[in-house]
Amino acid sequence: MVSTDFARQIAGYGLTTAGILYRLPDHPSILQEYIWQDYDLAPRFPELNKFLAFWQTKLDGKLFRITVAHKDLIGPADLSAVSGEFRLQ
């Protein structure tokens, strides 16, 4: 059985990390950071956008800034035959 995460990577999803700065509801002059991480599709980021929509409708902390990093985990590999064995390069 193939893991869900692996299947998503094959489908083009990559590991996405978002640093979300938000204002504390009781002390709006204070910022706090929340780190969100999941597999998502760049550049549209549907999973992150779904999470941010949830945040804005259900949570009190007003969003201040979101920084996003994305990495494709699975990509093409170079193979070569060495002494009758295939090795990744």
Coordinates of N, CA, C and O in Angstrom, one line a residue:
M1 N 0.8 -1.2 0.0 CA 0.0 0.0 0.0 C 0.9 1.2 0.0 O 1.8 1.4 0.8
V2 N 0.6 2.2 -0.8 CA 1.3 3.4 -1.0 C 0.8 4.5 0.0 O -0.4 4.6 0.2
S3 N 1.7 5.2 0.7 CA 1.3 6.2 1.7 C 0.6 7.4 0.9 O 1.0 7.7 -0.2
T4 N -0.2 8.0 1.6 CA -0.9 9.2 1.1 C 0.0 10.3 0.7 O -0.1 10.9 -0.3
D5 N 1.0 10.5 1.6 CA 2.0 11.6 1.3 C 2.8 11.3 0.0 O 3.0 12.2 -0.8
F6 N 3.2 10.0 -0.2 CA 4.0 9.7 -1.4 C 3.1 9.8 -2.6 O 3.6 10.4 -3.6
A7 N 1.8 9.4 -2.5 CA 0.9 9.6 -3.7 C 0.8 11.1 -4.0 O 0.7 11.4 -5.2
R8 N 0.7 11.9 -3.0 CA 0.6 13.4 -3.3 C 1.8 13.9 -3.9 O 1.7 14.8 -4.8
Q9 N 3.0 13.4 -3.5 CA 4.2 13.9 -4.1 C 4.3 13.5 -5.6 O 4.7 14.3 -6.4
I10 N 3.9 12.3 -5.9 CA 3.8 11.8 -7.3 C 2.9 12.7 -8.1 O 3.1 13.0 -9.3
A11 N 1.8 13.2 -7.5 CA 0.8 14.0 -8.2 C 1.3 15.5 -8.3 O 0.5 16.3 -8.8
G12 N 2.5 15.8 -7.9 CA 3.0 17.1 -8.0 C 3.0 18.0 -6.8 O 3.5 19.1 -6.8
Y13 N 2.5 17.5 -5.7 CA 2.5 18.2 -4.4 C 4.0 18.3 -3.9 O 4.7 17.3 -4.1
G14 N 4.3 19.3 -3.2 CA 5.6 19.5 -2.6 C 5.4 19.9 -1.2 O 4.4 20.5 -0.8
L15 N 6.4 19.7 -0.3 CA 6.3 20.1 1.1 C 6.3 21.6 1.1 O 7.1 22.3 0.6
T16 N 5.3 22.2 1.8 CA 5.1 23.6 1.9 C 5.1 24.0 3.4 O 4.5 23.4 4.2
T17 N 5.9 25.0 3.7 CA 5.9 25.6 5.0 C 5.5 27.0 5.0 O 6.0 27.8 4.2
A18 N 4.6 27.4 5.9 CA 4.2 28.8 6.0 C 4.4 29.3 7.4 O 4.0 28.7 8.3
G19 N 5.1 30.4 7.5 CA 5.3 31.1 8.8 C 4.2 32.2 8.8 O 4.2 33.1 8.0
I20 N 3.3 32.0 9.7 CA 2.1 32.9 9.8 C 2.2 33.8 11.0 O 2.2 33.3 12.2
L21 N 2.4 35.1 10.8 CA 2.5 36.1 11.9 C 1.1 36.6 12.1 O 0.4 37.0 11.1
Y22 N 0.6 36.6 13.3 CA -0.8 37.1 13.6 C -0.8 37.9 14.9 O 0.1 37.8 15.7
R23 N -1.8 38.8 15.0 CA -1.9 39.6 16.2 C -2.7 38.9 17.3 O -3.7 38.2 17.0
L24 N -2.2 39.0 18.5 CA -3.0 38.4 19.6 C -4.3 39.1 19.8 O -4.3 40.4 19.8
P25 N -5.4 38.4 19.9 CA -6.7 39.1 20.0 C -6.8 40.0 21.2 O -7.4 41.1 21.1
D26 N -6.2 39.6 22.3 CA -6.3 40.5 23.5 C -5.3 41.6 23.6 O -5.4 42.6 24.3
H27 N -4.2 41.4 22.8 CA -3.1 42.4 22.8 C -2.7 42.6 21.3 O -1.7 42.1 20.9
P28 N -3.4 43.4 20.5 CA -3.2 43.5 19.1 C -1.8 44.1 18.7 O -1.4 43.9 17.6
S29 N -1.1 44.7 19.7 CA 0.2 45.2 19.3 C 1.3 44.1 19.4 O 2.4 44.4 19.1
I30 N 0.9 42.9 19.9 CA 1.9 41.8 20.0 C 1.6 40.8 18.9 O 0.5 40.4 18.6
L31 N 2.7 40.5 18.2 CA 2.6 39.5 17.2 C 3.1 38.1 17.7 O 4.0 38.0 18.5
Q32 N 2.5 37.1 17.2 CA 2.9 35.7 17.5 C 3.0 34.9 16.2 O 2.3 35.3 15.2
E33 N 3.9 33.9 16.1 CA 4.0 33.1 14.9 C 3.5 31.7 15.1 O 3.7 31.1 16.1
Y34 N 2.9 31.3 14.0 CA 2.4 29.9 13.9 C 3.0 29.3 12.7 O 3.0 30.0 11.6
I35 N 3.6 28.1 12.8 CA 4.2 27.4 11.6 C 3.2 26.4 11.1 O 2.8 25.5 11.9
W36 N 2.8 26.5 9.8 CA 1.9 25.5 9.2 C 2.8 24.7 8.2 O 3.6 25.3 7.4
Q37 N 2.6 23.4 8.1 CA 3.3 22.6 7.1 C 2.4 21.5 6.6 O 1.8 20.8 7.4
D38 N 2.4 21.3 5.3 CA 1.6 20.3 4.6 C 2.1 20.2 3.2 O 2.9 21.0 2.7
Y39 N 1.6 19.2 2.5 CA 1.9 19.0 1.1 C 0.9 19.9 0.3 O -0.3 19.9 0.6
D40 N 1.4 20.7 -0.7 CA 0.6 21.6 -1.4 C 1.1 21.8 -2.8 O 2.3 21.4 -3.1
L41 N 0.3 22.4 -3.7 CA 0.6 22.6 -5.1 C 1.0 24.1 -5.3 O 0.2 24.9 -5.1
A42 N 2.3 24.3 -5.7 CA 2.7 25.6 -6.0 C 2.3 25.9 -7.5 O 2.3 25.0 -8.3
P43 N 2.0 27.1 -7.8 CA 2.1 28.3 -7.1 C 0.8 28.8 -6.5 O 0.7 29.8 -5.8
R44 N -0.3 28.0 -6.7 CA -1.6 28.4 -6.2 C -1.9 28.1 -4.7 O -2.7 28.7 -4.1
F45 N -1.2 27.1 -4.2 CA -1.3 26.7 -2.8 C -2.8 26.5 -2.3 O -3.2 27.2 -1.4
P46 N -3.5 25.6 -2.9 CA -4.9 25.4 -2.5 C -5.1 25.0 -1.0 O -6.0 25.4 -0.4
E47 N -4.2 24.1 -0.5 CA -4.3 23.6 0.9 C -4.1 24.8 1.8 O -4.8 25.0 2.8
L48 N -3.0 25.6 1.6 CA -2.7 26.7 2.4 C -3.8 27.7 2.4 O -4.2 28.3 3.4
N49 N -4.4 28.0 1.2 CA -5.5 29.0 1.1 C -6.7 28.5 1.8 O -7.4 29.3 2.4
K50 N -7.0 27.2 1.8 CA -8.1 26.6 2.5 C -7.9 26.8 4.0 O -8.8 27.2 4.8
F51 N -6.6 26.6 4.5 CA -6.3 26.8 5.9 C -6.5 28.3 6.3 O -7.0 28.6 7.4
L52 N -6.0 29.2 5.5 CA -6.1 30.6 5.8 C -7.5 31.1 5.8 O -7.9 32.0 6.6
A53 N -8.3 30.6 4.9 CA -9.8 30.9 4.9 C -10.4 30.5 6.2 O -11.2 31.2 6.8
F54 N -10.1 29.2 6.6 CA -10.6 28.8 7.9 C -10.1 29.7 9.1 O -10.9 30.1 9.9
W55 N -8.8 30.1 9.0 CA -8.3 31.0 10.1 C -9.1 32.3 10.1 O -9.5 32.7 11.2
Q56 N -9.3 32.9 9.0 CA -10.0 34.2 8.9 C -11.4 34.1 9.4 O -12.0 35.1 9.9
T57 N -12.1 33.0 9.2 CA -13.5 32.9 9.5 C -13.7 32.4 10.9 O -14.7 32.7 11.6
K58 N -12.8 31.5 11.5 CA -13.1 30.8 12.7 C -12.2 31.3 13.9 O -12.5 31.1 15.0
L59 N -11.0 31.9 13.6 CA -10.1 32.3 14.7 C -10.1 33.8 14.9 O -10.3 34.5 13.9
D60 N -9.7 34.2 16.0 CA -9.7 35.6 16.4 C -8.4 36.4 16.0 O -8.5 37.6 15.8
G61 N -7.3 35.7 15.9 CA -6.0 36.4 15.7 C -6.0 36.9 14.3 O -6.0 36.2 13.3
K62 N -5.9 38.3 14.1 CA -5.9 38.9 12.8 C -4.5 38.6 12.1 O -3.4 38.8 12.7
L63 N -4.5 38.1 10.9 CA -3.3 37.8 10.1 C -2.5 39.1 9.9 O -3.1 40.1 9.5
F64 N -1.2 39.0 10.0 CA -0.3 40.1 9.8 C 0.5 39.9 8.6 O 0.6 40.7 7.7
R65 N 1.2 38.7 8.5 CA 2.1 38.4 7.4 C 2.2 36.9 7.3 O 2.3 36.2 8.3
I66 N 2.3 36.4 6.0 CA 2.5 35.0 5.8 C 3.7 34.9 4.8 O 3.8 35.5 3.8
T67 N 4.7 34.0 5.3 CA 5.9 33.8 4.5 C 5.8 32.3 4.1 O 5.6 31.4 4.9
V68 N 5.9 32.0 2.8 CA 5.8 30.6 2.3 C 7.1 30.1 1.6 O 7.7 30.8 0.9
A69 N 7.4 28.9 2.0 CA 8.5 28.2 1.3 C 8.0 26.8 0.8 O 7.2 26.2 1.5
H70 N 8.4 26.4 -0.4 CA 7.9 25.2 -1.0 C 9.0 24.5 -1.7 O 9.9 25.0 -2.2
K71 N 9.0 23.1 -1.5 CA 10.0 22.3 -2.1 C 9.4 21.0 -2.7 O 8.6 20.3 -2.1
D72 N 9.7 20.8 -4.0 CA 9.3 19.5 -4.6 C 10.2 18.4 -4.1 O 11.4 18.5 -4.2
L73 N 9.6 17.4 -3.5 CA 10.4 16.4 -2.9 C 10.8 15.3 -3.9 O 11.8 14.6 -3.7
I74 N 10.0 15.0 -4.8 CA 10.3 14.0 -5.8 C 10.4 14.6 -7.2 O 9.6 15.4 -7.6
G75 N 11.5 14.3 -7.8 CA 11.8 14.8 -9.1 C 12.6 13.8 -9.9 O 12.8 12.7 -9.5
P76 N 13.0 14.2 -11.1 CA 13.7 13.2 -11.9 C 15.1 12.9 -11.3 O 15.7 13.7 -10.6
A77 N 15.5 11.7 -11.6 CA 16.8 11.2 -11.0 C 17.7 10.8 -12.2 O 17.2 10.4 -13.2
D78 N 19.0 11.0 -12.0 CA 20.0 10.5 -13.0 C 20.4 9.1 -12.6 O 20.9 8.9 -11.5
L79 N 20.3 8.2 -13.5 CA 20.7 6.8 -13.3 C 21.8 6.5 -14.3 O 21.8 6.9 -15.5
S80 N 22.8 5.7 -13.9 CA 23.8 5.2 -14.8 C 24.2 3.8 -14.4 O 24.1 3.4 -13.2
A81 N 24.6 3.0 -15.4 CA 25.0 1.6 -15.1 C 26.5 1.7 -14.8 O 27.3 2.2 -15.5
V82 N 26.8 1.1 -13.6 CA 28.2 1.0 -13.1 C 28.4 -0.4 -12.8 O 27.8 -1.0 -11.8
S83 N 29.3 -1.1 -13.5 CA 29.6 -2.5 -13.3 C 28.3 -3.4 -13.2 O 28.2 -4.2 -12.4
G84 N 27.4 -3.1 -14.1 CA 26.2 -3.9 -14.2 C 25.1 -3.5 -13.1 O 24.1 -4.2 -13.1
E85 N 25.3 -2.5 -12.3 CA 24.4 -2.1 -11.3 C 23.9 -0.7 -11.7 O 24.7 0.1 -12.2
F86 N 22.7 -0.4 -11.4 CA 22.2 1.0 -11.6 C 22.4 1.8 -10.3 O 22.0 1.3 -9.2
R87 N 22.9 3.0 -10.4 CA 23.1 3.8 -9.2 C 22.6 5.2 -9.4 O 22.8 5.7 -10.5
L88 N 22.1 5.8 -8.4 CA 21.6 7.2 -8.5 C 22.8 8.1 -8.5 O 23.8 7.8 -7.8
Q89 N 22.8 9.1 -9.2 CA 23.8 10.1 -9.2 C 23.3 11.4 -8.8 O 22.3 11.8 -8.9

